[in-house]
């Protein structure tokens, strides 16, 4: 085991997980019946708990002897599901924040991409528990996910342009996907590419911070 980057990455991952879980609990606790804040809390808690299934085995792999291949693979599957649901809830949060009751075709498109992504994740050909899963299926299951990301960016860019607290959310989502896609394509051949998951995670930390500010907005009313 190499101490670097194991130590800083482990510290970062632990701090992120604690921050996400605690923030999610506090958002739900302090929602006070506000559906928008409850959605942010559920999204944040889902983010932290889902990522834990992947990050905890990753951390343990650095510090504990043993084969964590299966645990990491299962963690990636769980994280794939929770991240997909996160973006589904993000659309409902957008509709709640900006009081959007129509746009049924948009909502149908979001649901279609979510179902397609989740269905592709369930195929055994993904070989989640393998040490060398097929790249083709990694690409296939991420096509609807990338499309969901693009749609999310467009919708938030359109809706939040005059919203001081959220007008940059589209950029955070864009950067998170730009950091994520090279990991999907190249991390098996070049493991160091996996370090791009750290700045990707930073984008989610920024989003969680925005959710917290939204909750404070309601408190100050």
PDB file of C-alpha atoms in Angstrom, residues 41-190:
ATOM      1  CA  UNK A  41     -32.683  16.294   2.459  1.00  0.00           C
ATOM      2  CA  UNK A  42     -33.668  12.980   0.894  1.00  0.00           C
ATOM      3  CA  UNK A  43     -31.389  13.668  -2.090  1.00  0.00           C
ATOM      4  CA  UNK A  44     -28.452  14.483   0.173  1.00  0.00           C
ATOM      5  CA  UNK A  45     -29.005  11.476   2.421  1.00  0.00           C
ATOM      6  CA  UNK A  46     -29.377   9.243  -0.625  1.00  0.00           C
ATOM      7  CA  UNK A  47     -26.139  10.664  -2.003  1.00  0.00           C
ATOM      8  CA  UNK A  48     -24.167  10.040   1.176  1.00  0.00           C
ATOM      9  CA  UNK A  49     -25.574   6.601   1.959  1.00  0.00           C
ATOM     10  CA  UNK A  50     -25.303   5.432  -1.640  1.00  0.00           C
ATOM     11  CA  UNK A  51     -21.712   6.584  -2.009  1.00  0.00           C
ATOM     12  CA  UNK A  52     -20.824   4.891   1.280  1.00  0.00           C
ATOM     13  CA  UNK A  53     -21.391   1.473  -0.299  1.00  0.00           C
ATOM     14  CA  UNK A  54     -18.604   2.244  -2.761  1.00  0.00           C
ATOM     15  CA  UNK A  55     -16.292   4.505  -0.759  1.00  0.00           C
ATOM     16  CA  UNK A  56     -16.114   2.434   2.433  1.00  0.00           C
ATOM     17  CA  UNK A  57     -14.747  -0.670   0.617  1.00  0.00           C
ATOM     18  CA  UNK A  58     -12.415   1.640  -1.302  1.00  0.00           C
ATOM     19  CA  UNK A  59     -11.054   3.078   1.945  1.00  0.00           C
ATOM     20  CA  UNK A  60     -10.766  -0.366   3.553  1.00  0.00           C
ATOM     21  CA  UNK A  61      -8.854  -1.627   0.519  1.00  0.00           C
ATOM     22  CA  UNK A  62      -6.096   0.853   1.321  1.00  0.00           C
ATOM     23  CA  UNK A  63      -5.745  -0.085   4.972  1.00  0.00           C
ATOM     24  CA  UNK A  64      -6.932  -3.685   5.374  1.00  0.00           C
ATOM     25  CA  UNK A  65      -5.539  -6.814   3.740  1.00  0.00           C
ATOM     26  CA  UNK A  66      -8.108  -8.721   1.712  1.00  0.00           C
ATOM     27  CA  UNK A  67      -9.955  -8.906  -1.562  1.00  0.00           C
ATOM     28  CA  UNK A  68     -12.566  -6.147  -1.844  1.00  0.00           C
ATOM     29  CA  UNK A  69     -13.367  -6.707  -5.520  1.00  0.00           C
ATOM     30  CA  UNK A  70     -16.898  -7.961  -4.919  1.00  0.00           C
ATOM     31  CA  UNK A  71     -17.651  -5.292  -2.315  1.00  0.00           C
ATOM     32  CA  UNK A  72     -16.418  -2.547  -4.638  1.00  0.00           C
ATOM     33  CA  UNK A  73     -18.466  -3.929  -7.522  1.00  0.00           C
ATOM     34  CA  UNK A  74     -21.624  -4.161  -5.429  1.00  0.00           C
ATOM     35  CA  UNK A  75     -20.936  -0.666  -4.156  1.00  0.00           C
ATOM     36  CA  UNK A  76     -20.675   0.652  -7.720  1.00  0.00           C
ATOM     37  CA  UNK A  77     -24.023  -0.929  -8.544  1.00  0.00           C
ATOM     38  CA  UNK A  78     -25.713   0.612  -5.520  1.00  0.00           C
ATOM     39  CA  UNK A  79     -24.132   3.997  -6.214  1.00  0.00           C
ATOM     40  CA  UNK A  80     -25.281   3.817  -9.842  1.00  0.00           C
ATOM     41  CA  UNK A  81     -28.851   3.303  -8.660  1.00  0.00           C
ATOM     42  CA  UNK A  82     -28.793   5.991  -5.966  1.00  0.00           C
ATOM     43  CA  UNK A  83     -27.180   8.569  -8.270  1.00  0.00           C
ATOM     44  CA  UNK A  84     -29.870   7.928 -10.880  1.00  0.00           C
ATOM     45  CA  UNK A  85     -32.615   8.405  -8.300  1.00  0.00           C
ATOM     46  CA  UNK A  86     -30.809  11.556  -7.116  1.00  0.00           C
ATOM     47  CA  UNK A  87     -31.280  13.161 -10.536  1.00  0.00           C
ATOM     48  CA  UNK A  88     -34.903  12.041 -10.668  1.00  0.00           C
ATOM     49  CA  UNK A  89     -35.534  13.783  -7.345  1.00  0.00           C
ATOM     50  CA  UNK A  90     -33.592  16.791  -8.578  1.00  0.00           C
ATOM     51  CA  UNK A  91     -36.197  17.271 -11.284  1.00  0.00           C
ATOM     52  CA  UNK A  92     -38.983  17.117  -8.704  1.00  0.00           C
ATOM     53  CA  UNK A  93     -37.057  19.653  -6.580  1.00  0.00           C
ATOM     54  CA  UNK A  94     -36.828  21.982  -9.583  1.00  0.00           C
ATOM     55  CA  UNK A  95     -40.547  21.709 -10.185  1.00  0.00           C
ATOM     56  CA  UNK A  96     -41.264  22.387  -6.521  1.00  0.00           C
ATOM     57  CA  UNK A  97     -38.880  25.351  -6.220  1.00  0.00           C
ATOM     58  CA  UNK A  98     -40.157  27.117  -9.321  1.00  0.00           C
ATOM     59  CA  UNK A  99     -43.804  26.056  -8.946  1.00  0.00           C
ATOM     60  CA  UNK A 100     -43.902  24.124 -12.219  1.00  0.00           C
ATOM     61  CA  UNK A 101     -47.062  22.081 -12.589  1.00  0.00           C
ATOM     62  CA  UNK A 102     -46.974  21.369 -16.318  1.00  0.00           C
ATOM     63  CA  UNK A 103     -44.165  20.187 -18.587  1.00  0.00           C
ATOM     64  CA  UNK A 104     -45.477  16.611 -18.533  1.00  0.00           C
ATOM     65  CA  UNK A 105     -43.398  15.603 -21.593  1.00  0.00           C
ATOM     66  CA  UNK A 106     -40.270  16.746 -19.753  1.00  0.00           C
ATOM     67  CA  UNK A 107     -41.143  14.697 -16.689  1.00  0.00           C
ATOM     68  CA  UNK A 108     -41.930  11.701 -18.910  1.00  0.00           C
ATOM     69  CA  UNK A 109     -38.520  12.042 -20.591  1.00  0.00           C
ATOM     70  CA  UNK A 110     -36.780  12.135 -17.201  1.00  0.00           C
ATOM     71  CA  UNK A 111     -38.632   9.022 -16.057  1.00  0.00           C
ATOM     72  CA  UNK A 112     -37.871   7.214 -19.331  1.00  0.00           C
ATOM     73  CA  UNK A 113     -34.134   7.886 -18.981  1.00  0.00           C
ATOM     74  CA  UNK A 114     -34.188   6.832 -15.325  1.00  0.00           C
ATOM     75  CA  UNK A 115     -35.980   3.555 -16.069  1.00  0.00           C
ATOM     76  CA  UNK A 116     -33.678   2.851 -19.011  1.00  0.00           C
ATOM     77  CA  UNK A 117     -30.586   3.490 -16.895  1.00  0.00           C
ATOM     78  CA  UNK A 118     -31.809   1.323 -14.008  1.00  0.00           C
ATOM     79  CA  UNK A 119     -32.810  -1.473 -16.368  1.00  0.00           C
ATOM     80  CA  UNK A 120     -29.377  -1.492 -18.006  1.00  0.00           C
ATOM     81  CA  UNK A 121     -27.727  -1.600 -14.582  1.00  0.00           C
ATOM     82  CA  UNK A 122     -29.650  -4.797 -13.795  1.00  0.00           C
ATOM     83  CA  UNK A 123     -28.288  -6.812 -16.711  1.00  0.00           C
ATOM     84  CA  UNK A 124     -25.883  -9.580 -15.607  1.00  0.00           C
ATOM     85  CA  UNK A 125     -23.614  -8.671 -18.521  1.00  0.00           C
ATOM     86  CA  UNK A 126     -22.411  -5.723 -16.419  1.00  0.00           C
ATOM     87  CA  UNK A 127     -20.447  -8.247 -14.311  1.00  0.00           C
ATOM     88  CA  UNK A 128     -20.486  -5.891 -11.358  1.00  0.00           C
ATOM     89  CA  UNK A 129     -18.602  -8.277  -9.083  1.00  0.00           C
ATOM     90  CA  UNK A 130     -15.832  -8.946 -11.590  1.00  0.00           C
ATOM     91  CA  UNK A 131     -12.337  -7.504 -11.285  1.00  0.00           C
ATOM     92  CA  UNK A 132     -12.458  -6.727 -15.013  1.00  0.00           C
ATOM     93  CA  UNK A 133     -16.031  -5.749 -15.966  1.00  0.00           C
ATOM     94  CA  UNK A 134     -16.717  -5.171 -19.682  1.00  0.00           C
ATOM     95  CA  UNK A 135     -16.170  -1.597 -20.839  1.00  0.00           C
ATOM     96  CA  UNK A 136     -18.988  -1.910 -23.394  1.00  0.00           C
ATOM     97  CA  UNK A 137     -21.625  -2.298 -20.701  1.00  0.00           C
ATOM     98  CA  UNK A 138     -20.072   0.512 -18.711  1.00  0.00           C
ATOM     99  CA  UNK A 139     -20.637   2.727 -21.735  1.00  0.00           C
ATOM    100  CA  UNK A 140     -24.134   1.411 -22.511  1.00  0.00           C
ATOM    101  CA  UNK A 141     -25.544   1.966 -19.034  1.00  0.00           C
ATOM    102  CA  UNK A 142     -24.079   5.457 -18.906  1.00  0.00           C
ATOM    103  CA  UNK A 143     -25.637   6.641 -22.181  1.00  0.00           C
ATOM    104  CA  UNK A 144     -29.087   7.280 -20.619  1.00  0.00           C
ATOM    105  CA  UNK A 145     -27.381   8.609 -17.491  1.00  0.00           C
ATOM    106  CA  UNK A 146     -25.393  11.141 -19.538  1.00  0.00           C
ATOM    107  CA  UNK A 147     -28.591  12.097 -21.380  1.00  0.00           C
ATOM    108  CA  UNK A 148     -30.292  12.569 -18.007  1.00  0.00           C
ATOM    109  CA  UNK A 149     -27.410  14.818 -16.976  1.00  0.00           C
ATOM    110  CA  UNK A 150     -27.715  16.917 -20.139  1.00  0.00           C
ATOM    111  CA  UNK A 151     -31.467  17.272 -19.633  1.00  0.00           C
ATOM    112  CA  UNK A 152     -30.931  18.266 -15.990  1.00  0.00           C
ATOM    113  CA  UNK A 153     -28.416  20.925 -17.025  1.00  0.00           C
ATOM    114  CA  UNK A 154     -30.754  22.401 -19.639  1.00  0.00           C
ATOM    115  CA  UNK A 155     -33.743  22.457 -17.280  1.00  0.00           C
ATOM    116  CA  UNK A 156     -31.902  24.083 -14.370  1.00  0.00           C
ATOM    117  CA  UNK A 157     -30.137  26.546 -16.665  1.00  0.00           C
ATOM    118  CA  UNK A 158     -33.531  27.632 -17.941  1.00  0.00           C
ATOM    119  CA  UNK A 159     -35.337  27.708 -14.599  1.00  0.00           C
ATOM    120  CA  UNK A 160     -32.655  29.107 -12.278  1.00  0.00           C
ATOM    121  CA  UNK A 161     -31.150  31.897 -14.386  1.00  0.00           C
ATOM    122  CA  UNK A 162     -32.596  34.552 -12.058  1.00  0.00           C
ATOM    123  CA  UNK A 163     -32.178  32.506  -8.877  1.00  0.00           C
ATOM    124  CA  UNK A 164     -29.095  33.761  -7.018  1.00  0.00           C
ATOM    125  CA  UNK A 165     -28.734  30.630  -4.895  1.00  0.00           C
ATOM    126  CA  UNK A 166     -29.136  28.109  -7.723  1.00  0.00           C
ATOM    127  CA  UNK A 167     -28.214  29.827 -10.973  1.00  0.00           C
ATOM    128  CA  UNK A 168     -24.844  28.013 -11.039  1.00  0.00           C
ATOM    129  CA  UNK A 169     -26.228  24.545 -10.269  1.00  0.00           C
ATOM    130  CA  UNK A 170     -26.209  23.678 -13.978  1.00  0.00           C
ATOM    131  CA  UNK A 171     -22.433  24.266 -14.032  1.00  0.00           C
ATOM    132  CA  UNK A 172     -21.871  21.975 -11.033  1.00  0.00           C
ATOM    133  CA  UNK A 173     -23.873  19.210 -12.715  1.00  0.00           C
ATOM    134  CA  UNK A 174     -21.984  19.740 -15.984  1.00  0.00           C
ATOM    135  CA  UNK A 175     -18.586  19.536 -14.286  1.00  0.00           C
ATOM    136  CA  UNK A 176     -19.617  16.476 -12.267  1.00  0.00           C
ATOM    137  CA  UNK A 177     -20.383  14.616 -15.494  1.00  0.00           C
ATOM    138  CA  UNK A 178     -17.238  15.895 -17.221  1.00  0.00           C
ATOM    139  CA  UNK A 179     -15.185  14.512 -14.334  1.00  0.00           C
ATOM    140  CA  UNK A 180     -17.178  11.261 -14.264  1.00  0.00           C
ATOM    141  CA  UNK A 181     -17.204  10.224 -17.926  1.00  0.00           C
ATOM    142  CA  UNK A 182     -13.396   9.853 -18.305  1.00  0.00           C
ATOM    143  CA  UNK A 183     -13.485   7.530 -15.288  1.00  0.00           C
ATOM    144  CA  UNK A 184     -16.033   5.334 -17.067  1.00  0.00           C
ATOM    145  CA  UNK A 185     -14.012   5.277 -20.287  1.00  0.00           C
ATOM    146  CA  UNK A 186     -10.406   5.111 -19.116  1.00  0.00           C
ATOM    147  CA  UNK A 187     -10.063   4.132 -15.445  1.00  0.00           C
ATOM    148  CA  UNK A 188      -9.567   0.429 -16.160  1.00  0.00           C
ATOM    149  CA  UNK A 189      -6.648   1.156 -18.491  1.00  0.00           C
ATOM    150  CA  UNK A 190      -5.304   4.068 -16.433  1.00  0.00           C
TER     151      UNK A 190
END
